[in-house]
mmCIF file with all atom_site columns, C-alpha atoms in Angstrom:
data_model
loop_
_atom_site.group_PDB
_atom_site.id
_atom_site.type_symbol
_atom_site.label_atom_id
_atom_site.label_alt_id
_atom_site.label_comp_id
_atom_site.label_asym_id
_atom_site.label_entity_id
_atom_site.label_seq_id
_atom_site.pdbx_PDB_ins_code
_atom_site.Cartn_x
_atom_site.Cartn_y
_atom_site.Cartn_z
_atom_site.occupancy
_atom_site.B_iso_or_equiv
_atom_site.pdbx_formal_charge
_atom_site.auth_seq_id
_atom_site.auth_comp_id
_atom_site.auth_asym_id
_atom_site.auth_atom_id
_atom_site.pdbx_PDB_model_num
ATOM 1  C CA . TYR A 1 1  ? 128.018 126.818 114.564 1.00 89.00 ? 29  TYR A CA 1
ATOM 2  C CA . SER A 1 2  ? 128.361 129.940 116.592 1.00 92.00 ? 30  SER A CA 1
ATOM 3  C CA . GLN A 1 3  ? 130.396 129.897 120.065 1.00 91.00 ? 31  GLN A CA 1
ATOM 4  C CA . ARG A 1 4  ? 129.386 131.969 122.584 1.00 90.00 ? 32  ARG A CA 1
ATOM 5  C CA . PRO A 1 5  ? 130.768 132.955 126.212 1.00 84.00 ? 33  PRO A CA 1
ATOM 6  C CA . ILE A 1 6  ? 128.481 131.789 129.070 1.00 87.00 ? 34  ILE A CA 1
ATOM 7  C CA . ASP A 1 7  ? 128.402 131.660 132.963 1.00 77.00 ? 35  ASP A CA 1
ATOM 8  C CA . ILE A 1 8  ? 129.282 135.165 132.662 1.00 78.00 ? 36  ILE A CA 1
ATOM 9  C CA . GLN A 1 9  ? 130.925 135.534 136.582 1.00 76.00 ? 37  GLN A CA 1
ATOM 10 C CA . LYS A 1 10 ? 131.328 138.957 138.243 1.00 75.00 ? 38  LYS A CA 1
ATOM 11 C CA . ASP A 1 11 ? 134.143 140.466 137.070 1.00 76.00 ? 39  ASP A CA 1
ATOM 12 C CA . GLU A 1 12 ? 132.557 139.988 133.698 1.00 77.00 ? 40  GLU A CA 1
ATOM 13 C CA . ILE A 1 13 ? 134.591 137.270 132.284 1.00 79.00 ? 41  ILE A CA 1
ATOM 14 C CA . ALA A 1 14 ? 132.889 134.080 130.864 1.00 82.00 ? 42  ALA A CA 1
ATOM 15 C CA . ALA A 1 15 ? 133.435 131.256 132.763 1.00 83.00 ? 43  ALA A CA 1
ATOM 16 C CA . SER A 1 16 ? 132.474 128.718 130.088 1.00 90.00 ? 44  SER A CA 1
ATOM 17 C CA . ASN A 1 17 ? 131.930 128.723 126.274 1.00 92.00 ? 45  ASN A CA 1
ATOM 18 C CA . ARG A 1 18 ? 128.991 127.044 124.680 1.00 95.00 ? 46  ARG A CA 1
ATOM 19 C CA . LEU A 1 19 ? 129.396 125.824 120.787 1.00 97.00 ? 47  LEU A CA 1
ATOM 20 C CA . THR A 1 20 ? 125.771 124.969 119.660 1.00 98.00 ? 48  THR A CA 1
ATOM 21 C CA . ILE A 1 21 ? 125.357 123.485 115.895 1.00 98.00 ? 49  ILE A CA 1
ATOM 22 C CA . GLY A 1 22 ? 122.147 123.951 113.741 1.00 97.00 ? 50  GLY A CA 1
ATOM 23 C CA . ILE A 1 23 ? 120.941 121.761 110.459 1.00 97.00 ? 51  ILE A CA 1
ATOM 24 C CA . LYS A 1 24 ? 118.375 121.999 108.599 1.00 97.00 ? 52  LYS A CA 1
ATOM 25 C CA . VAL A 1 25 ? 116.635 118.699 107.668 1.00 96.00 ? 53  VAL A CA 1
ATOM 26 C CA . LYS A 1 26 ? 113.602 117.618 105.172 1.00 96.00 ? 54  LYS A CA 1
ATOM 27 C CA . TYR A 1 27 ? 112.726 114.486 105.613 1.00 94.00 ? 55  TYR A CA 1
ATOM 28 C CA . THR A 1 28 ? 110.166 112.402 103.356 1.00 94.00 ? 56  THR A CA 1
ATOM 29 C CA . ASN A 1 29 ? 108.038 109.022 104.272 1.00 90.00 ? 57  ASN A CA 1
ATOM 30 C CA . THR A 1 30 ? 107.899 107.219 101.344 1.00 91.00 ? 58  THR A CA 1
ATOM 31 C CA . LYS A 1 31 ? 105.377 105.367 102.657 1.00 90.00 ? 59  LYS A CA 1
ATOM 32 C CA . ASP A 1 32 ? 102.874 108.418 104.523 1.00 88.00 ? 60  ASP A CA 1
ATOM 33 C CA . ASP A 1 33 ? 103.757 111.847 103.436 1.00 90.00 ? 61  ASP A CA 1
ATOM 34 C CA . LYS A 1 34 ? 102.015 112.504 106.663 1.00 89.00 ? 62  LYS A CA 1
ATOM 35 C CA . TYR A 1 35 ? 104.968 112.410 108.373 1.00 89.00 ? 63  TYR A CA 1
ATOM 36 C CA . ASP A 1 36 ? 106.931 113.956 106.146 1.00 92.00 ? 64  ASP A CA 1
ATOM 37 C CA . PHE A 1 37 ? 108.870 117.180 108.038 1.00 94.00 ? 65  PHE A CA 1
ATOM 38 C CA . SER A 1 38 ? 111.315 120.187 107.068 1.00 96.00 ? 66  SER A CA 1
ATOM 39 C CA . SER A 1 39 ? 112.441 121.119 110.783 1.00 96.00 ? 67  SER A CA 1
ATOM 40 C CA . THR A 1 40 ? 115.925 122.969 112.041 1.00 97.00 ? 68  THR A CA 1
ATOM 41 C CA . PHE A 1 41 ? 117.594 120.903 115.060 1.00 97.00 ? 69  PHE A CA 1
ATOM 42 C CA . SER A 1 42 ? 119.923 122.541 117.286 1.00 97.00 ? 70  SER A CA 1
ATOM 43 C CA . ASN A 1 43 ? 122.369 121.730 119.858 1.00 98.00 ? 71  ASN A CA 1
ATOM 44 C CA . TYR A 1 44 ? 124.930 122.546 122.215 1.00 98.00 ? 72  TYR A CA 1
ATOM 45 C CA . ALA A 1 45 ? 127.953 121.508 124.134 1.00 97.00 ? 73  ALA A CA 1
ATOM 46 C CA . ASP A 1 46 ? 129.976 123.709 126.546 1.00 95.00 ? 74  ASP A CA 1
ATOM 47 C CA . TYR A 1 47 ? 133.508 124.000 127.120 1.00 94.00 ? 75  TYR A CA 1
ATOM 48 C CA . SER A 1 48 ? 135.824 125.804 129.665 1.00 92.00 ? 76  SER A CA 1
ATOM 49 C CA . THR A 1 49 ? 136.995 128.941 128.762 1.00 90.00 ? 77  THR A CA 1
ATOM 50 C CA . ASP A 1 50 ? 140.104 127.623 130.085 1.00 90.00 ? 78  ASP A CA 1
ATOM 51 C CA . ALA A 1 51 ? 140.414 124.577 127.096 1.00 92.00 ? 79  ALA A CA 1
ATOM 52 C CA . ASP A 1 52 ? 142.353 125.032 123.838 1.00 94.00 ? 80  ASP A CA 1
ATOM 53 C CA . PHE A 1 53 ? 139.325 125.116 121.410 1.00 94.00 ? 81  PHE A CA 1
ATOM 54 C CA . ASN A 1 54 ? 141.145 123.724 118.593 1.00 94.00 ? 82  ASN A CA 1
ATOM 55 C CA . SER A 1 55 ? 142.236 120.859 120.789 1.00 96.00 ? 83  SER A CA 1
ATOM 56 C CA . ILE A 1 56 ? 138.246 119.673 121.679 1.00 96.00 ? 84  ILE A CA 1
ATOM 57 C CA . GLU A 1 57 ? 136.532 120.920 118.616 1.00 96.00 ? 85  GLU A CA 1
ATOM 58 C CA . GLU A 1 58 ? 136.448 117.807 117.574 1.00 97.00 ? 86  GLU A CA 1
ATOM 59 C CA . SER A 1 59 ? 135.039 115.855 120.498 1.00 97.00 ? 87  SER A CA 1
ATOM 60 C CA . LEU A 1 60 ? 132.540 118.429 120.835 1.00 97.00 ? 88  LEU A CA 1
ATOM 61 C CA . ILE A 1 61 ? 130.928 118.285 117.250 1.00 97.00 ? 89  ILE A CA 1
ATOM 62 C CA . ILE A 1 62 ? 130.648 114.870 117.655 1.00 98.00 ? 90  ILE A CA 1
ATOM 63 C CA . GLU A 1 63 ? 128.948 115.127 121.138 1.00 97.00 ? 91  GLU A CA 1
ATOM 64 C CA . ILE A 1 64 ? 126.781 117.435 118.985 1.00 98.00 ? 92  ILE A CA 1
ATOM 65 C CA . LEU A 1 65 ? 126.411 116.152 116.116 1.00 98.00 ? 93  LEU A CA 1
ATOM 66 C CA . ASP A 1 66 ? 125.045 112.284 118.235 1.00 98.00 ? 94  ASP A CA 1
ATOM 67 C CA . LYS A 1 67 ? 122.279 114.421 120.415 1.00 97.00 ? 95  LYS A CA 1
ATOM 68 C CA . ILE A 1 68 ? 121.111 116.149 117.285 1.00 97.00 ? 96  ILE A CA 1
ATOM 69 C CA . ILE A 1 69 ? 120.696 112.618 115.723 1.00 96.00 ? 97  ILE A CA 1
ATOM 70 C CA . ASP A 1 70 ? 118.492 111.307 118.316 1.00 95.00 ? 98  ASP A CA 1
ATOM 71 C CA . ASP A 1 71 ? 117.006 114.039 117.761 1.00 95.00 ? 99  ASP A CA 1
ATOM 72 C CA . ILE A 1 72 ? 116.012 113.269 114.446 1.00 94.00 ? 100 ILE A CA 1
ATOM 73 C CA . TYR A 1 73 ? 115.446 110.234 114.866 1.00 93.00 ? 101 TYR A CA 1
ATOM 74 C CA . ASN A 1 74 ? 112.930 110.504 117.143 1.00 92.00 ? 102 ASN A CA 1
ATOM 75 C CA . LYS A 1 75 ? 111.061 112.701 115.729 1.00 91.00 ? 103 LYS A CA 1
ATOM 76 C CA . ALA A 1 76 ? 111.017 111.055 112.396 1.00 90.00 ? 104 ALA A CA 1
ATOM 77 C CA . LEU A 1 77 ? 109.873 107.645 113.928 1.00 85.00 ? 105 LEU A CA 1
ATOM 78 C CA . VAL A 1 78 ? 107.426 108.845 116.680 1.00 80.00 ? 106 VAL A CA 1
ATOM 79 C CA . ASN A 1 79 ? 104.691 107.981 114.667 1.00 61.00 ? 107 ASN A CA 1
ATOM 80 C CA . TRP A 1 80 ? 105.806 104.479 113.952 1.00 54.00 ? 108 TRP A CA 1
#
């Protein structure tokens, strides 16, 4: 994953940070291989620069992974 500042203010200080997670998935459909895919999925969560990253990291990761899991599920089952 990666972190980067976003929402840069006029004094060049970020008001928020963004945590981004990306994973590569290889999906194999055992019934019909035309639906196999290999894709990279990515999503993010924003958090305040005032927040203690160490105390919110786990909840941010869970939030992001839930979004990524939904994306994977939708791609795998969209043709069914």
